[in-house]
Amino acid sequence: MDSVYFSKELFPLNVDECVVTLQSLDEALHILKQSWAADHKTAQLQFDESCQHKQALEQASTESQTADMRVQSRLKEAKLKSELLRNSISKFYAEFEQRQTELQQELEESTQIRAQLETQLSDKTGHNEWLSKKLE
């Protein structure tokens, strides 16, 4: 086995200096551990907040998608109702025009019948007057 030899020129410290150096290193290590623990705790808190924020964003996204689906559904329903109403109005207008045409024809027929009746009445009135004069 090879023995390890430390030269005083390479390591000029004595035992007391080594103990002080080790104590300093121990204190530095303790400070580093405390610092690491604080950093770890801060990082864990930030991670937890990040997870909560992520969950809140996911929930908001889900709610937004649900609301969007409801809006799309209502939009489709409104378009369908609009189309049904438009068809109903078109049908009503076509029936209205047909009825208006029928009524116009009936009015024309009634006007012709009235004119004929007035002519007949006038003829009869004229005939009655003629008969009255003859009878006188």
CSV table of C-alpha atoms in Angstrom, one decimal:
chain,number,residue,atom,x,y,z
A,1,MET,CA,0.0,0.0,0.0
A,2,ASP,CA,1.2,3.4,-0.9
A,3,SER,CA,1.4,5.8,2.0
A,4,VAL,CA,0.2,9.4,1.5
A,5,TYR,CA,2.7,12.0,2.4
A,6,PHE,CA,1.7,15.6,3.0
A,7,SER,CA,4.4,18.1,2.7
A,8,LYS,CA,4.4,21.1,5.1
A,9,GLU,CA,5.2,23.3,2.1
A,10,LEU,CA,2.0,22.1,0.4
A,11,PHE,CA,-0.1,22.2,3.6
A,12,PRO,CA,1.6,24.6,6.1
A,13,LEU,CA,-1.4,24.4,8.6
A,14,ASN,CA,-1.0,23.1,12.1
A,15,VAL,CA,-3.7,21.2,13.9
A,16,ASP,CA,-5.2,24.2,15.6
A,17,GLU,CA,-5.4,26.0,12.3
A,18,CYS,CA,-7.1,22.9,10.8
A,19,VAL,CA,-9.6,22.8,13.6
A,20,VAL,CA,-10.4,26.5,13.1
A,21,THR,CA,-10.7,26.0,9.4
A,22,LEU,CA,-12.9,23.0,9.9
A,23,GLN,CA,-15.1,25.0,12.3
A,24,SER,CA,-15.3,27.8,9.8
A,25,LEU,CA,-16.2,25.3,7.1
A,26,ASP,CA,-18.8,23.7,9.4
A,27,GLU,CA,-20.3,27.2,10.1
A,28,ALA,CA,-20.3,27.9,6.4
A,29,LEU,CA,-21.9,24.6,5.7
A,30,HIS,CA,-24.6,25.3,8.3
A,31,ILE,CA,-25.3,28.7,6.8
A,32,LEU,CA,-25.5,27.1,3.4
A,33,LYS,CA,-27.9,24.5,4.7
A,34,GLN,CA,-30.1,27.2,6.2
A,35,SER,CA,-29.9,29.2,3.0
A,36,TRP,CA,-30.8,26.1,1.0
A,37,ALA,CA,-33.7,25.2,3.3
A,38,ALA,CA,-35.0,28.8,3.0
A,39,ASP,CA,-34.6,28.7,-0.8
A,40,HIS,CA,-36.2,25.3,-1.0
A,41,LYS,CA,-39.1,26.5,1.1
A,42,THR,CA,-39.5,29.6,-1.1
A,43,ALA,CA,-39.3,27.4,-4.2
A,44,GLN,CA,-41.9,25.0,-2.8
A,45,LEU,CA,-44.2,27.9,-2.0
A,46,GLN,CA,-43.8,29.3,-5.5
A,47,PHE,CA,-44.4,25.9,-7.0
A,48,ASP,CA,-47.5,25.4,-4.9
A,49,GLU,CA,-48.8,28.8,-6.0
A,50,SER,CA,-48.0,28.0,-9.5
A,51,CYS,CA,-49.9,24.7,-9.2
A,52,GLN,CA,-52.9,26.6,-7.7
A,53,HIS,CA,-52.7,29.2,-10.5
A,54,LYS,CA,-52.5,26.5,-13.1
A,55,GLN,CA,-55.6,24.8,-11.6
A,56,ALA,CA,-57.4,28.1,-11.6
A,57,LEU,CA,-56.5,28.7,-15.2
A,58,GLU,CA,-57.6,25.2,-16.1
A,59,GLN,CA,-60.9,25.7,-14.3
A,60,ALA,CA,-61.4,29.1,-16.0
A,61,SER,CA,-60.6,27.5,-19.3
A,62,THR,CA,-63.1,24.7,-18.7
A,63,GLU,CA,-65.7,27.2,-17.6
A,64,SER,CA,-65.0,29.4,-20.7
A,65,GLN,CA,-65.3,26.4,-23.0
A,66,THR,CA,-68.6,25.4,-21.3
A,67,ALA,CA,-69.9,29.0,-21.7
A,68,ASP,CA,-68.8,29.0,-25.3
A,69,MET,CA,-70.6,25.8,-25.9
A,70,ARG,CA,-73.7,27.2,-24.3
A,71,VAL,CA,-73.4,30.4,-26.5
A,72,GLN,CA,-72.9,28.3,-29.6
A,73,SER,CA,-76.0,26.2,-28.7
A,74,ARG,CA,-78.1,29.2,-28.1
A,75,LEU,CA,-76.8,30.8,-31.4
A,76,LYS,CA,-77.9,27.6,-33.3
A,77,GLU,CA,-81.2,27.6,-31.5
A,78,ALA,CA,-81.7,31.3,-32.3
A,79,LYS,CA,-80.8,30.7,-36.0
A,80,LEU,CA,-83.3,27.8,-36.1
A,81,LYS,CA,-86.0,29.9,-34.5
A,82,SER,CA,-85.2,32.8,-36.9
A,83,GLU,CA,-85.5,30.5,-39.9
A,84,LEU,CA,-88.8,29.1,-38.7
A,85,LEU,CA,-90.1,32.6,-38.1
A,86,ARG,CA,-88.9,33.7,-41.5
A,87,ASN,CA,-90.7,30.7,-43.1
A,88,SER,CA,-93.8,31.4,-41.1
A,89,ILE,CA,-93.8,35.0,-42.2
A,90,SER,CA,-93.2,34.0,-45.8
A,91,LYS,CA,-96.1,31.5,-45.6
A,92,PHE,CA,-98.4,34.1,-43.9
A,93,TYR,CA,-97.5,36.7,-46.6
A,94,ALA,CA,-98.2,34.3,-49.4
A,95,GLU,CA,-101.6,33.4,-47.8
A,96,PHE,CA,-102.2,37.1,-47.3
A,97,GLU,CA,-101.5,37.9,-51.0
A,98,GLN,CA,-103.7,35.0,-52.1
A,99,ARG,CA,-106.6,36.1,-49.9
A,100,GLN,CA,-106.1,39.7,-51.0
A,101,THR,CA,-106.3,38.5,-54.6
A,102,GLU,CA,-109.5,36.5,-53.8
A,103,LEU,CA,-111.0,39.5,-52.1
A,104,GLN,CA,-110.2,41.7,-55.0
A,105,GLN,CA,-111.9,39.3,-57.4
A,106,GLU,CA,-114.9,39.1,-55.1
A,107,LEU,CA,-115.0,42.9,-55.0
A,108,GLU,CA,-114.9,43.1,-58.7
A,109,GLU,CA,-117.6,40.4,-59.0
A,110,SER,CA,-119.7,42.3,-56.4
A,111,THR,CA,-119.2,45.5,-58.3
A,112,GLN,CA,-120.3,43.9,-61.6
A,113,ILE,CA,-123.4,42.4,-59.9
A,114,ARG,CA,-124.2,45.7,-58.3
A,115,ALA,CA,-123.9,47.5,-61.6
A,116,GLN,CA,-126.1,44.9,-63.2
A,117,LEU,CA,-128.6,45.2,-60.3
A,118,GLU,CA,-128.5,49.0,-60.6
A,119,THR,CA,-129.1,48.7,-64.3
A,120,GLN,CA,-132.0,46.3,-63.8
A,121,LEU,CA,-133.4,48.5,-61.0
A,122,SER,CA,-133.0,51.6,-63.3
A,123,ASP,CA,-134.7,49.7,-66.1
A,124,LYS,CA,-137.6,48.6,-63.8
A,125,THR,CA,-137.8,52.1,-62.3
A,126,GLY,CA,-137.9,53.5,-65.8
A,127,HIS,CA,-140.5,50.9,-66.8
A,128,ASN,CA,-142.5,51.6,-63.6
A,129,GLU,CA,-142.5,55.3,-64.4
A,130,TRP,CA,-143.5,54.5,-68.0
A,131,LEU,CA,-146.3,52.3,-66.6
A,132,SER,CA,-147.3,54.9,-64.1
A,133,LYS,CA,-147.6,57.5,-66.9
A,134,LYS,CA,-149.5,55.2,-69.0
A,135,LEU,CA,-151.9,54.4,-66.3
A,136,GLU,CA,-152.5,58.0,-65.5
